[in-house]
Coordinates of C-alpha atoms in Angstrom, one line a residue:
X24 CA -15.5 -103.0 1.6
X25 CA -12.0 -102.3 2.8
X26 CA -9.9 -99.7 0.5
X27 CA -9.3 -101.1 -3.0
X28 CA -5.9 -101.6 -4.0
X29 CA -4.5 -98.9 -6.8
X30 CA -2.3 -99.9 -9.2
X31 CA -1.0 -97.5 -11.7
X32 CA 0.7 -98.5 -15.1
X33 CA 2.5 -96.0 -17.4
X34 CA 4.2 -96.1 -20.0
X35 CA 4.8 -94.4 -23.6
X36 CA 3.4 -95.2 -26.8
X37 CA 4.8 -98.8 -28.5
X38 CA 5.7 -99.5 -25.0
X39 CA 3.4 -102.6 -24.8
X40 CA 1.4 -101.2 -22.1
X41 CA -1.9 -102.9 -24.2
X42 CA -0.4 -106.4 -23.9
X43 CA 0.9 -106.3 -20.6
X44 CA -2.9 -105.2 -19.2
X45 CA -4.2 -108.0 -21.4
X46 CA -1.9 -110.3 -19.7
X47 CA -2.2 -109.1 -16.3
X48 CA -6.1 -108.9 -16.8
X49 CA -5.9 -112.5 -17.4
X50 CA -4.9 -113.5 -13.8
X51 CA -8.0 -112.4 -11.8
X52 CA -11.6 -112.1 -12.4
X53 CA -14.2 -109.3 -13.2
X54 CA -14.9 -109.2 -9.2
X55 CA -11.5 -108.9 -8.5
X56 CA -10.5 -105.8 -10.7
X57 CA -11.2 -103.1 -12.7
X58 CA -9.8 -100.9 -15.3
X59 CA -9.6 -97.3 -15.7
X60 CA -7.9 -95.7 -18.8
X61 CA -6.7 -92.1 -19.6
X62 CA -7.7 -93.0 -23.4
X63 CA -11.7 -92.6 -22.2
X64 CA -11.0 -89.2 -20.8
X65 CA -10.0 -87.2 -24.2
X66 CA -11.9 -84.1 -24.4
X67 CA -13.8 -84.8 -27.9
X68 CA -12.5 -82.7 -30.7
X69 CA -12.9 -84.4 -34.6
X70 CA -15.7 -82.8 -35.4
X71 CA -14.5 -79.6 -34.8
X72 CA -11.7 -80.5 -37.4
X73 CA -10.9 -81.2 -41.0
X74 CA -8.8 -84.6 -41.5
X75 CA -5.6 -82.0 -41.9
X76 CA -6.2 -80.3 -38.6
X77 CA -6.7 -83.3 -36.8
X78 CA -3.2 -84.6 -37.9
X79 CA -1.5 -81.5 -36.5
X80 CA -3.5 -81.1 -33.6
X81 CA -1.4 -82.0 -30.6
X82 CA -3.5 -85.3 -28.0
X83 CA 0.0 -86.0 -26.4
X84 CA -0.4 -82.9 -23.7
X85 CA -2.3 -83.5 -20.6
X86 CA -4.5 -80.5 -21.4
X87 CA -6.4 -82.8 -23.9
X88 CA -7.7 -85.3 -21.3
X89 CA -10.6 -84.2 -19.2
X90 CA -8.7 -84.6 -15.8
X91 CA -11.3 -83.7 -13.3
X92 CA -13.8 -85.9 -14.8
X93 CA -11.1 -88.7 -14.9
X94 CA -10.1 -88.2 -10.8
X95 CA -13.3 -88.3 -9.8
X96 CA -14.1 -91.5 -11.7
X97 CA -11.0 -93.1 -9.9
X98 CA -12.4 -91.5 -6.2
X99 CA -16.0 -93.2 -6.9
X100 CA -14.5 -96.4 -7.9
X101 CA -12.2 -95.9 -4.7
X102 CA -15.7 -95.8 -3.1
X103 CA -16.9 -98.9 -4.2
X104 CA -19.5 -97.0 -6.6
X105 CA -20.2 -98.3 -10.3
X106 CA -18.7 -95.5 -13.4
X107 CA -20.9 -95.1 -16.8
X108 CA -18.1 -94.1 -18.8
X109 CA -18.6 -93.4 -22.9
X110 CA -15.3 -94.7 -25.0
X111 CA -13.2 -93.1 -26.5
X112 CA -12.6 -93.7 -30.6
X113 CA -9.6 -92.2 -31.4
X114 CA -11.6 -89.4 -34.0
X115 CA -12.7 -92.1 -36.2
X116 CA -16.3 -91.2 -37.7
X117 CA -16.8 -94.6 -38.1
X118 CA -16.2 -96.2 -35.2
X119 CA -19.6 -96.0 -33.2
X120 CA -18.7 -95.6 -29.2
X121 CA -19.9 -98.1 -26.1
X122 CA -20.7 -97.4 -23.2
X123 CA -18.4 -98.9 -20.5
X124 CA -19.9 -100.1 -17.5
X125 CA -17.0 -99.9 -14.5
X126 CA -17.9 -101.7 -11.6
X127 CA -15.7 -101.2 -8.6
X128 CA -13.3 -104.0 -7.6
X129 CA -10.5 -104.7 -4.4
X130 CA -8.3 -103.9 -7.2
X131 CA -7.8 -101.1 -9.5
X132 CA -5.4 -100.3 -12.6
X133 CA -5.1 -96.6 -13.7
X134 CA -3.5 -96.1 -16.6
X135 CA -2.5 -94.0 -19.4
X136 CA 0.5 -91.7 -20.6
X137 CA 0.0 -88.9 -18.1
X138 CA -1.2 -90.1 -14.5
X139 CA 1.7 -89.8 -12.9
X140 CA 2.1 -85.9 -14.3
X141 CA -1.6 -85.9 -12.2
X142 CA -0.4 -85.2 -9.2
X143 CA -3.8 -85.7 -7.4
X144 CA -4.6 -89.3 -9.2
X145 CA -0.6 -89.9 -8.2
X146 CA -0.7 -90.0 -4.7
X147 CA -3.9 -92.3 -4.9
X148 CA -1.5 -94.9 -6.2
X149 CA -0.5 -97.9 -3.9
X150 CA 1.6 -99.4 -6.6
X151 CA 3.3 -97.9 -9.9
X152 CA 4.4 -99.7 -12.6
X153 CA 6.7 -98.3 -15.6
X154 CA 6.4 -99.8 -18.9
X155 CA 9.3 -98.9 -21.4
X156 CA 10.9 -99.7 -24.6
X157 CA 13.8 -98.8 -26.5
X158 CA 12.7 -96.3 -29.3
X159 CA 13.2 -98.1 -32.6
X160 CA 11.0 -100.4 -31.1
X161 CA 8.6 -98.7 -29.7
X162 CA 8.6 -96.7 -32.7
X163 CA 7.5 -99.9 -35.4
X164 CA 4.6 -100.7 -32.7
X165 CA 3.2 -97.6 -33.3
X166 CA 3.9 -97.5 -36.6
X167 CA 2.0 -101.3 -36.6
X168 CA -0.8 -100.0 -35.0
X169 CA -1.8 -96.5 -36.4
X170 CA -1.0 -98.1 -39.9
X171 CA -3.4 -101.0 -40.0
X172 CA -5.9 -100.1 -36.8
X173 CA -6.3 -96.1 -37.2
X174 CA -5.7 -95.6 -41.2
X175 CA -3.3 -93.1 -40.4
X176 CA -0.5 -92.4 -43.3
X177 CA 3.1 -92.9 -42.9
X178 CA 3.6 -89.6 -43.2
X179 CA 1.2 -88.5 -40.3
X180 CA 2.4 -91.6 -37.7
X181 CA 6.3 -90.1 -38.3
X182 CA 5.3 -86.2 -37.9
X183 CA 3.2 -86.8 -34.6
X184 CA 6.2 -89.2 -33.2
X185 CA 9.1 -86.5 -33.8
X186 CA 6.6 -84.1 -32.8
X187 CA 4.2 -84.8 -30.4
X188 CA 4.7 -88.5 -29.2
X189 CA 8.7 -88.3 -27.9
X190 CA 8.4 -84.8 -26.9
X191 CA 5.6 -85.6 -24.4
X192 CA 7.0 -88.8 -23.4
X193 CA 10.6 -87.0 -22.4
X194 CA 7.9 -84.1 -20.4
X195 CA 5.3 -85.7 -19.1
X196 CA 6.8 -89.3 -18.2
X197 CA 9.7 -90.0 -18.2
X198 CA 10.8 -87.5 -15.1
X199 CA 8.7 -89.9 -12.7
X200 CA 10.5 -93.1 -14.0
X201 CA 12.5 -92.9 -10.7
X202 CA 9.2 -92.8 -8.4
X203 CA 7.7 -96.0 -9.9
X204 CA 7.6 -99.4 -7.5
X205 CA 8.7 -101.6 -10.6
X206 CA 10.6 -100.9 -14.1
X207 CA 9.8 -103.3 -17.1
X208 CA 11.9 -103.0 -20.3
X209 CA 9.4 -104.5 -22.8
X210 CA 11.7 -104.9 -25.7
X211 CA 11.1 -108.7 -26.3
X212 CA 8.6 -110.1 -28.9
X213 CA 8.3 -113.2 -27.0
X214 CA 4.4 -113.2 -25.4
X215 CA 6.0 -115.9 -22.9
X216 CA 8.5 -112.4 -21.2
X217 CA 5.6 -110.1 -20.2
X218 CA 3.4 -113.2 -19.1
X219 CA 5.9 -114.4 -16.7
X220 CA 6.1 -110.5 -15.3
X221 CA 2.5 -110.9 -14.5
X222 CA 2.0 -113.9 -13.5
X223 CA 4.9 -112.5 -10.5
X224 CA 2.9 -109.6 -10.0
X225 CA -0.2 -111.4 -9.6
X226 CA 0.9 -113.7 -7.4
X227 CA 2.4 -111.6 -5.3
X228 CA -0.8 -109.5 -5.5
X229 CA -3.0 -112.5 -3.9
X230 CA -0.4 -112.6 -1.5
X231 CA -0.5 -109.6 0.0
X232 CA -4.4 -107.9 -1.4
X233 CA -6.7 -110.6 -2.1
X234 CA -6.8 -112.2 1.3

């Protein structure tokens, strides 16, 4: 097996990152990539807190994510090796974890908030990809989404944006914007935008990889 193909996607929260993976996902089978998240690497803390601590306690710094254990995930998949991975529920008692199965693939997508901050999984990277948003809108996706998924309260979603969310965003990611391959503004709530961007990349992809 020749060297698989890495593709890293970044971008900050509400940027749409989700739906452009779903999308992209679409265009190629389970033999033909795989996907790694950052998300499945959080070092697990809830139930060493109260609910009050875990709304104060800080998951947008790249000291939460187990970093080692997420690089050398990426270098055995690089490797063509299968990765037993346990996922990651976002502190919710409730939700009872899978494991995820990550079988090696010509292609594969890193992403998460802080892999380009990891210098080592950076230069792995054939391809980056920078998902933004302007911030009102990126703002009511996360509002959406930590409102109805997570339970969180209004109050909690708007203290851990001004103070955790933007500040790591502006640290952490933003500074490498200018080394990315390809910039997508994702401001649009048409599904028909991000779907043409993929179907490009894709194609382009078959082109050039898959061959």
């Amino acid at each position: 097996m020749n060297k698989p193909y890495i593709i890293g996607i970044a971008g900050g929260s509400g940027s749409g990152k989700t739906f452009f993976l779903k999308c992209f996902l679409e265009h190629f089978s389970a033999d033909e990539v795989c996907l790694v998240s950052q998300d499945d690497y959080y070092f697990p803390v809830a139930h060493h807190m109260t609910k009050e601590e875990n709304m104060y306690y800080n998951f947008d710094l790249p000291s939460t994510i187990d970093h080692d254990h997420f690089e050398a995930d990426i270098d055995s998949l690089m490797n063509g090796q299968t990765i037993v991975k346990k996922e990651y529920t976002f502190n919710n008692p409730d939700a009872i974890p899978k494991m995820l199965e990550i079988k090696s693939a010509p292609i594969i997508i890193v992403e998460g908030l802080f892999i380009l901050h990891f210098k080592k999984i950076a230069e792995t990277l054939d391809l980056k990809i920078f998902i933004e948003a302007d911030n009102d809108i990126a703002l009511q996706r996360r509002l959406k989404r930590d409102l109805l998924e997570r339970g969180y309260s209004h109050e909690d979603v708007m203290y851990r944006w001004a103070n955790h969310v933007t500040p790591a965003y502006k640290e952490f990611l933003l500074p490498y914007k200018g080394e990315c391959d390809k910039i997508i503004v994702n401001n649009s709530h048409k599904a028909e935008d991000i779907i043409c961007v993929t179907e490009e990349i894709s194609r382009d992809l078959r082109q050039r990889v898959l061959i």
